[in-house]
Amino acid sequence: LIATSARFGAMLSGTDRDIVETLTKFGEKIGMAFQLADDVIDISSDASQSGKVPGTDLREGIPTLVTLQIISSKLEEDQELRHLLQNPIPEEKIAEVLIKLRQHSALKDAKSYLHNLSREAKQLLEPLPAIPARSALEGLCDAVIERTA
């Protein structure tokens, strides 16, 4: 959605094809970063910080990078959590699962990947002219990271 918005915005502005492609790639990266940030927030923040009820994705059975990484883990210490994530999680287990996810290296890995996506998106903007629109897009890259802090 973000990539398409960036692409159409660039096309409608009448800019050259290289900039259209650059902004499309930027939109893909920042769109993935935004979704990943949302997944991280769902696990790592409490309702007073995010305004969202933590564990919504868990309750709805929506897979995220964090949960998929644990499900695919072959480590013995992940066995219990892996079992919980492969089945519908009873409401009374959500808090326990969130605690385990917050302590798991998969969350740290997801945050690292999120930072990389944001940095890559920002780097894609380097060939663009240094105008306020570029600065705003660079600010968006920073905002995606800051919302997970």
Short mmCIF file of N, CA and C in Angstrom, two decimals:
data_model
loop_
_atom_site.label_atom_id
_atom_site.label_comp_id
_atom_site.label_asym_id
_atom_site.label_seq_id
_atom_site.Cartn_x
_atom_site.Cartn_y
_atom_site.Cartn_z
N LEU A 1 0.82 -1.20 0.00
CA LEU A 1 0.00 0.00 0.00
C LEU A 1 0.87 1.27 0.00
N ILE A 2 1.89 1.27 0.85
CA ILE A 2 2.77 2.44 0.91
C ILE A 2 3.58 2.56 -0.38
N ALA A 3 4.04 1.42 -0.90
CA ALA A 3 4.81 1.44 -2.15
C ALA A 3 3.96 1.97 -3.30
N THR A 4 2.71 1.53 -3.37
CA THR A 4 1.82 2.00 -4.43
C THR A 4 1.53 3.48 -4.28
N SER A 5 1.32 3.92 -3.06
CA SER A 5 1.08 5.35 -2.82
C SER A 5 2.29 6.18 -3.24
N ALA A 6 3.48 5.71 -2.88
CA ALA A 6 4.70 6.43 -3.26
C ALA A 6 4.86 6.45 -4.78
N ARG A 7 4.59 5.32 -5.41
CA ARG A 7 4.73 5.21 -6.86
C ARG A 7 3.75 6.16 -7.57
N PHE A 8 2.49 6.08 -7.20
CA PHE A 8 1.49 6.91 -7.88
C PHE A 8 1.73 8.40 -7.61
N GLY A 9 2.14 8.73 -6.40
CA GLY A 9 2.46 10.12 -6.09
C GLY A 9 3.57 10.64 -6.98
N ALA A 10 4.61 9.82 -7.14
CA ALA A 10 5.74 10.22 -8.00
C ALA A 10 5.30 10.32 -9.46
N MET A 11 4.51 9.36 -9.90
CA MET A 11 4.06 9.38 -11.30
C MET A 11 3.20 10.61 -11.58
N LEU A 12 2.29 10.92 -10.66
CA LEU A 12 1.41 12.07 -10.86
C LEU A 12 2.16 13.40 -10.80
N SER A 13 3.32 13.39 -10.15
CA SER A 13 4.10 14.62 -10.08
C SER A 13 4.83 14.91 -11.38
N GLY A 14 4.89 13.89 -12.25
CA GLY A 14 5.55 14.07 -13.54
C GLY A 14 7.06 13.91 -13.50
N THR A 15 7.58 13.36 -12.42
CA THR A 15 9.02 13.18 -12.30
C THR A 15 9.52 12.07 -13.22
N ASP A 16 10.82 11.94 -13.35
CA ASP A 16 11.36 10.93 -14.27
C ASP A 16 11.24 9.52 -13.69
N ARG A 17 11.37 8.55 -14.56
CA ARG A 17 11.15 7.14 -14.22
C ARG A 17 12.08 6.64 -13.11
N ASP A 18 13.31 7.10 -13.09
CA ASP A 18 14.25 6.66 -12.05
C ASP A 18 13.76 7.05 -10.65
N ILE A 19 13.23 8.23 -10.54
CA ILE A 19 12.72 8.68 -9.23
C ILE A 19 11.45 7.91 -8.87
N VAL A 20 10.61 7.62 -9.86
CA VAL A 20 9.42 6.81 -9.60
C VAL A 20 9.84 5.45 -9.03
N GLU A 21 10.83 4.83 -9.65
CA GLU A 21 11.30 3.51 -9.18
C GLU A 21 11.95 3.62 -7.81
N THR A 22 12.72 4.66 -7.59
CA THR A 22 13.35 4.86 -6.28
C THR A 22 12.30 4.99 -5.19
N LEU A 23 11.28 5.80 -5.44
CA LEU A 23 10.24 6.00 -4.43
C LEU A 23 9.39 4.75 -4.23
N THR A 24 9.22 3.95 -5.28
CA THR A 24 8.50 2.68 -5.14
C THR A 24 9.28 1.74 -4.23
N LYS A 25 10.59 1.63 -4.46
CA LYS A 25 11.43 0.77 -3.62
C LYS A 25 11.45 1.29 -2.18
N PHE A 26 11.51 2.61 -2.04
CA PHE A 26 11.44 3.20 -0.70
C PHE A 26 10.13 2.79 -0.01
N GLY A 27 9.03 2.91 -0.74
CA GLY A 27 7.73 2.56 -0.17
C GLY A 27 7.65 1.11 0.25
N GLU A 28 8.26 0.22 -0.52
CA GLU A 28 8.29 -1.20 -0.15
C GLU A 28 9.04 -1.40 1.16
N LYS A 29 10.20 -0.79 1.27
CA LYS A 29 11.02 -0.95 2.48
C LYS A 29 10.34 -0.35 3.71
N ILE A 30 9.86 0.88 3.57
CA ILE A 30 9.28 1.54 4.74
C ILE A 30 7.94 0.90 5.10
N GLY A 31 7.24 0.37 4.10
CA GLY A 31 5.99 -0.36 4.37
C GLY A 31 6.24 -1.62 5.18
N MET A 32 7.28 -2.36 4.80
CA MET A 32 7.64 -3.56 5.56
C MET A 32 8.08 -3.17 6.97
N ALA A 33 8.85 -2.10 7.08
CA ALA A 33 9.31 -1.64 8.39
C ALA A 33 8.12 -1.23 9.26
N PHE A 34 7.16 -0.55 8.68
CA PHE A 34 5.98 -0.11 9.43
C PHE A 34 5.21 -1.32 9.96
N GLN A 35 5.01 -2.33 9.12
CA GLN A 35 4.29 -3.53 9.55
C GLN A 35 5.05 -4.26 10.64
N LEU A 36 6.35 -4.38 10.46
CA LEU A 36 7.16 -5.05 11.48
C LEU A 36 7.13 -4.27 12.79
N ALA A 37 7.18 -2.95 12.71
CA ALA A 37 7.09 -2.12 13.92
C ALA A 37 5.77 -2.38 14.64
N ASP A 38 4.69 -2.50 13.88
CA ASP A 38 3.39 -2.78 14.47
C ASP A 38 3.40 -4.13 15.18
N ASP A 39 4.04 -5.12 14.57
CA ASP A 39 4.16 -6.45 15.19
C ASP A 39 4.97 -6.38 16.48
N VAL A 40 6.06 -5.63 16.46
CA VAL A 40 6.91 -5.49 17.64
C VAL A 40 6.15 -4.78 18.75
N ILE A 41 5.45 -3.72 18.41
CA ILE A 41 4.66 -2.98 19.40
C ILE A 41 3.62 -3.89 20.05
N ASP A 42 3.00 -4.75 19.26
CA ASP A 42 1.97 -5.65 19.78
C ASP A 42 2.52 -6.58 20.86
N ILE A 43 3.80 -6.88 20.77
CA ILE A 43 4.43 -7.76 21.76
C ILE A 43 5.08 -6.97 22.88
N SER A 44 5.82 -5.93 22.55
CA SER A 44 6.74 -5.32 23.51
C SER A 44 6.20 -4.17 24.34
N SER A 45 5.12 -3.55 23.92
CA SER A 45 4.65 -2.39 24.69
C SER A 45 3.39 -2.73 25.47
N ASP A 46 3.14 -1.92 26.49
CA ASP A 46 1.89 -2.11 27.21
C ASP A 46 0.86 -1.12 26.67
N ALA A 47 -0.38 -1.32 27.05
CA ALA A 47 -1.48 -0.52 26.50
C ALA A 47 -1.31 0.97 26.75
N SER A 48 -0.72 1.35 27.89
CA SER A 48 -0.56 2.77 28.18
C SER A 48 0.45 3.44 27.26
N GLN A 49 1.42 2.66 26.74
CA GLN A 49 2.41 3.21 25.81
C GLN A 49 1.87 3.30 24.39
N SER A 50 1.23 2.24 23.95
CA SER A 50 0.87 2.13 22.53
C SER A 50 -0.57 2.50 22.24
N GLY A 51 -1.42 2.49 23.26
CA GLY A 51 -2.83 2.71 23.01
C GLY A 51 -3.52 1.48 22.44
N LYS A 52 -2.78 0.39 22.32
CA LYS A 52 -3.31 -0.86 21.79
C LYS A 52 -3.26 -1.92 22.88
N VAL A 53 -4.14 -2.89 22.78
CA VAL A 53 -4.11 -4.01 23.70
C VAL A 53 -3.00 -4.96 23.26
N PRO A 54 -1.99 -5.19 24.10
CA PRO A 54 -0.91 -6.10 23.72
C PRO A 54 -1.43 -7.50 23.46
N GLY A 55 -0.81 -8.18 22.51
CA GLY A 55 -1.17 -9.56 22.21
C GLY A 55 -2.34 -9.73 21.27
N THR A 56 -2.74 -8.66 20.60
CA THR A 56 -3.86 -8.76 19.66
C THR A 56 -3.58 -9.78 18.57
N ASP A 57 -2.37 -9.75 18.01
CA ASP A 57 -2.02 -10.71 16.97
C ASP A 57 -2.06 -12.14 17.51
N LEU A 58 -1.62 -12.33 18.74
CA LEU A 58 -1.68 -13.66 19.36
C LEU A 58 -3.12 -14.13 19.50
N ARG A 59 -3.98 -13.26 19.99
CA ARG A 59 -5.39 -13.61 20.18
C ARG A 59 -6.06 -13.98 18.86
N GLU A 60 -5.67 -13.27 17.80
CA GLU A 60 -6.29 -13.49 16.49
C GLU A 60 -5.57 -14.55 15.67
N GLY A 61 -4.49 -15.10 16.21
CA GLY A 61 -3.75 -16.14 15.49
C GLY A 61 -3.01 -15.62 14.28
N ILE A 62 -2.65 -14.34 14.30
CA ILE A 62 -1.94 -13.73 13.17
C ILE A 62 -0.44 -13.98 13.33
N PRO A 63 0.17 -14.65 12.36
CA PRO A 63 1.62 -14.89 12.47
C PRO A 63 2.40 -13.59 12.25
N THR A 64 3.49 -13.46 12.99
CA THR A 64 4.39 -12.32 12.84
C THR A 64 5.80 -12.86 12.66
N LEU A 65 6.73 -11.98 12.31
CA LEU A 65 8.11 -12.42 12.15
C LEU A 65 8.62 -13.07 13.44
N VAL A 66 8.29 -12.49 14.57
CA VAL A 66 8.74 -13.03 15.86
C VAL A 66 8.17 -14.42 16.09
N THR A 67 6.87 -14.58 15.94
CA THR A 67 6.27 -15.89 16.21
C THR A 67 6.69 -16.93 15.18
N LEU A 68 6.82 -16.52 13.94
CA LEU A 68 7.26 -17.47 12.90
C LEU A 68 8.68 -17.96 13.16
N GLN A 69 9.53 -17.06 13.63
CA GLN A 69 10.91 -17.44 13.93
C GLN A 69 10.94 -18.48 15.05
N ILE A 70 10.11 -18.30 16.05
CA ILE A 70 10.08 -19.25 17.17
C ILE A 70 9.46 -20.57 16.73
N ILE A 71 8.39 -20.51 15.95
CA ILE A 71 7.75 -21.74 15.47
C ILE A 71 8.72 -22.57 14.64
N SER A 72 9.57 -21.91 13.88
CA SER A 72 10.52 -22.64 13.03
C SER A 72 11.79 -23.05 13.77
N SER A 73 11.92 -22.61 15.02
CA SER A 73 13.10 -22.93 15.82
C SER A 73 13.15 -24.43 16.15
N LYS A 74 14.33 -24.96 16.14
CA LYS A 74 14.54 -26.36 16.53
C LYS A 74 15.15 -26.46 17.92
N LEU A 75 15.34 -25.32 18.57
CA LEU A 75 15.96 -25.31 19.89
C LEU A 75 15.04 -25.94 20.95
N GLU A 76 15.63 -26.74 21.79
CA GLU A 76 14.88 -27.42 22.86
C GLU A 76 14.19 -26.40 23.78
N GLU A 77 14.90 -25.31 24.11
CA GLU A 77 14.32 -24.32 25.04
C GLU A 77 13.11 -23.58 24.46
N ASP A 78 12.90 -23.69 23.15
CA ASP A 78 11.74 -23.05 22.51
C ASP A 78 10.54 -23.99 22.41
N GLN A 79 10.69 -25.23 22.85
CA GLN A 79 9.65 -26.23 22.64
C GLN A 79 8.30 -25.81 23.22
N GLU A 80 8.28 -25.39 24.48
CA GLU A 80 7.01 -25.01 25.11
C GLU A 80 6.36 -23.81 24.41
N LEU A 81 7.15 -22.79 24.15
CA LEU A 81 6.63 -21.60 23.49
C LEU A 81 6.19 -21.93 22.06
N ARG A 82 6.96 -22.75 21.39
CA ARG A 82 6.61 -23.19 20.03
C ARG A 82 5.25 -23.89 20.04
N HIS A 83 5.04 -24.76 21.01
CA HIS A 83 3.76 -25.48 21.12
C HIS A 83 2.61 -24.50 21.36
N LEU A 84 2.82 -23.54 22.24
CA LEU A 84 1.78 -22.55 22.52
C LEU A 84 1.43 -21.73 21.28
N LEU A 85 2.45 -21.39 20.48
CA LEU A 85 2.23 -20.54 19.31
C LEU A 85 1.61 -21.29 18.13
N GLN A 86 1.70 -22.61 18.13
CA GLN A 86 1.18 -23.39 17.01
C GLN A 86 -0.30 -23.71 17.17
N ASN A 87 -0.87 -23.34 18.28
CA ASN A 87 -2.27 -23.63 18.57
C ASN A 87 -2.96 -22.35 19.01
N PRO A 88 -4.30 -22.34 18.97
CA PRO A 88 -4.99 -21.16 19.52
C PRO A 88 -4.59 -20.97 20.99
N ILE A 89 -4.24 -19.76 21.34
CA ILE A 89 -3.76 -19.49 22.70
C ILE A 89 -4.95 -19.09 23.57
N PRO A 90 -5.19 -19.84 24.64
CA PRO A 90 -6.28 -19.47 25.54
C PRO A 90 -6.01 -18.09 26.16
N GLU A 91 -7.05 -17.34 26.39
CA GLU A 91 -6.93 -15.99 26.93
C GLU A 91 -6.09 -15.96 28.21
N GLU A 92 -6.25 -16.97 29.05
CA GLU A 92 -5.52 -16.99 30.32
C GLU A 92 -4.02 -17.23 30.14
N LYS A 93 -3.59 -17.61 28.95
CA LYS A 93 -2.17 -17.84 28.67
C LYS A 93 -1.51 -16.67 27.93
N ILE A 94 -2.29 -15.70 27.47
CA ILE A 94 -1.75 -14.60 26.67
C ILE A 94 -0.66 -13.84 27.43
N ALA A 95 -0.92 -13.48 28.68
CA ALA A 95 0.07 -12.72 29.46
C ALA A 95 1.37 -13.51 29.61
N GLU A 96 1.26 -14.80 29.86
CA GLU A 96 2.45 -15.66 29.99
C GLU A 96 3.23 -15.71 28.68
N VAL A 97 2.52 -15.86 27.57
CA VAL A 97 3.18 -15.92 26.26
C VAL A 97 3.86 -14.58 25.95
N LEU A 98 3.20 -13.47 26.26
CA LEU A 98 3.80 -12.16 26.02
C LEU A 98 5.10 -11.99 26.82
N ILE A 99 5.11 -12.43 28.05
CA ILE A 99 6.33 -12.35 28.86
C ILE A 99 7.45 -13.14 28.21
N LYS A 100 7.14 -14.35 27.75
CA LYS A 100 8.15 -15.20 27.11
C LYS A 100 8.64 -14.57 25.80
N LEU A 101 7.72 -13.99 25.03
CA LEU A 101 8.11 -13.36 23.77
C LEU A 101 8.99 -12.14 24.02
N ARG A 102 8.69 -11.39 25.05
CA ARG A 102 9.47 -10.19 25.37
C ARG A 102 10.90 -10.54 25.79
N GLN A 103 11.08 -11.74 26.32
CA GLN A 103 12.40 -12.18 26.76
C GLN A 103 13.15 -12.95 25.68
N HIS A 104 12.49 -13.28 24.59
CA HIS A 104 13.08 -14.14 23.56
C HIS A 104 13.96 -13.35 22.59
N SER A 105 15.02 -13.98 22.14
CA SER A 105 15.93 -13.34 21.19
C SER A 105 15.25 -13.02 19.85
N ALA A 106 14.16 -13.70 19.54
CA ALA A 106 13.45 -13.43 18.28
C ALA A 106 12.93 -11.99 18.25
N LEU A 107 12.54 -11.45 19.39
CA LEU A 107 12.08 -10.05 19.44
C LEU A 107 13.24 -9.11 19.17
N LYS A 108 14.38 -9.38 19.77
CA LYS A 108 15.57 -8.56 19.51
C LYS A 108 15.96 -8.64 18.04
N ASP A 109 15.89 -9.83 17.46
CA ASP A 109 16.21 -10.01 16.04
C ASP A 109 15.25 -9.22 15.16
N ALA A 110 13.96 -9.22 15.52
CA ALA A 110 12.97 -8.48 14.74
C ALA A 110 13.24 -6.98 14.82
N LYS A 111 13.60 -6.49 16.00
CA LYS A 111 13.93 -5.07 16.15
C LYS A 111 15.16 -4.70 15.32
N SER A 112 16.13 -5.57 15.30
CA SER A 112 17.34 -5.34 14.50
C SER A 112 16.99 -5.29 13.01
N TYR A 113 16.16 -6.21 12.57
CA TYR A 113 15.73 -6.23 11.17
C TYR A 113 14.94 -4.97 10.84
N LEU A 114 14.11 -4.53 11.76
CA LEU A 114 13.34 -3.30 11.59
C LEU A 114 14.28 -2.10 11.40
N HIS A 115 15.30 -2.01 12.22
CA HIS A 115 16.28 -0.92 12.09
C HIS A 115 16.98 -0.99 10.73
N ASN A 116 17.31 -2.19 10.29
CA ASN A 116 17.95 -2.36 8.98
C ASN A 116 17.04 -1.91 7.85
N LEU A 117 15.77 -2.30 7.91
CA LEU A 117 14.82 -1.89 6.87
C LEU A 117 14.69 -0.37 6.81
N SER A 118 14.60 0.25 7.97
CA SER A 118 14.48 1.71 8.02
C SER A 118 15.73 2.38 7.45
N ARG A 119 16.89 1.87 7.83
CA ARG A 119 18.15 2.42 7.31
C ARG A 119 18.24 2.24 5.79
N GLU A 120 17.85 1.06 5.29
CA GLU A 120 17.87 0.81 3.85
C GLU A 120 16.90 1.74 3.12
N ALA A 121 15.73 1.96 3.71
CA ALA A 121 14.76 2.87 3.09
C ALA A 121 15.34 4.28 3.01
N LYS A 122 15.97 4.72 4.08
CA LYS A 122 16.57 6.05 4.10
C LYS A 122 17.69 6.16 3.07
N GLN A 123 18.49 5.11 2.92
CA GLN A 123 19.58 5.12 1.94
C GLN A 123 19.04 5.22 0.51
N LEU A 124 17.88 4.65 0.27
CA LEU A 124 17.29 4.74 -1.07
C LEU A 124 16.98 6.18 -1.46
N LEU A 125 16.80 7.04 -0.47
CA LEU A 125 16.47 8.44 -0.73
C LEU A 125 17.69 9.29 -1.07
N GLU A 126 18.88 8.78 -0.85
CA GLU A 126 20.10 9.58 -1.04
C GLU A 126 20.24 10.20 -2.43
N PRO A 127 19.85 9.52 -3.52
CA PRO A 127 19.99 10.15 -4.83
C PRO A 127 19.00 11.29 -5.11
N LEU A 128 17.98 11.41 -4.26
CA LEU A 128 16.97 12.44 -4.49
C LEU A 128 17.49 13.81 -4.07
N PRO A 129 16.95 14.87 -4.66
CA PRO A 129 17.38 16.22 -4.28
C PRO A 129 17.08 16.50 -2.81
N ALA A 130 17.93 17.29 -2.19
CA ALA A 130 17.76 17.64 -0.77
C ALA A 130 16.70 18.73 -0.65
N ILE A 131 15.45 18.31 -0.67
CA ILE A 131 14.31 19.22 -0.57
C ILE A 131 13.45 18.80 0.62
N PRO A 132 12.51 19.62 1.04
CA PRO A 132 11.68 19.28 2.21
C PRO A 132 10.96 17.93 2.09
N ALA A 133 10.54 17.55 0.89
CA ALA A 133 9.84 16.27 0.74
C ALA A 133 10.76 15.10 1.10
N ARG A 134 12.01 15.17 0.69
CA ARG A 134 12.98 14.12 1.04
C ARG A 134 13.19 14.09 2.55
N SER A 135 13.34 15.26 3.15
CA SER A 135 13.52 15.33 4.61
C SER A 135 12.33 14.72 5.34
N ALA A 136 11.14 14.95 4.82
CA ALA A 136 9.94 14.39 5.44
C ALA A 136 9.95 12.86 5.36
N LEU A 137 10.38 12.32 4.22
CA LEU A 137 10.46 10.86 4.07
C LEU A 137 11.54 10.28 4.98
N GLU A 138 12.65 10.99 5.12
CA GLU A 138 13.70 10.54 6.05
C GLU A 138 13.16 10.56 7.49
N GLY A 139 12.37 11.57 7.80
CA GLY A 139 11.75 11.64 9.12
C GLY A 139 10.79 10.49 9.36
N LEU A 140 10.11 10.06 8.31
CA LEU A 140 9.22 8.90 8.42
C LEU A 140 10.02 7.66 8.81
N CYS A 141 11.20 7.50 8.23
CA CYS A 141 12.07 6.36 8.57
C CYS A 141 12.40 6.38 10.06
N ASP A 142 12.71 7.55 10.58
CA ASP A 142 13.03 7.68 12.01
C ASP A 142 11.80 7.43 12.87
N ALA A 143 10.65 7.93 12.44
CA ALA A 143 9.42 7.78 13.21
C ALA A 143 9.00 6.32 13.34
N VAL A 144 9.23 5.54 12.31
CA VAL A 144 8.88 4.12 12.36
C VAL A 144 9.68 3.43 13.47
N ILE A 145 10.95 3.80 13.60
CA ILE A 145 11.79 3.22 14.65
C ILE A 145 11.36 3.74 16.02
N GLU A 146 11.12 5.04 16.12
CA GLU A 146 10.80 5.66 17.41
C GLU A 146 9.50 5.13 18.00
N ARG A 147 8.57 4.72 17.16
CA ARG A 147 7.30 4.25 17.70
C ARG A 147 7.43 2.90 18.40
N THR A 148 8.57 2.21 18.22
CA THR A 148 8.77 0.93 18.88
C THR A 148 9.66 1.05 20.11
N ALA A 149 10.19 2.23 20.35
CA ALA A 149 11.15 2.40 21.46
C ALA A 149 10.47 2.29 22.81
#
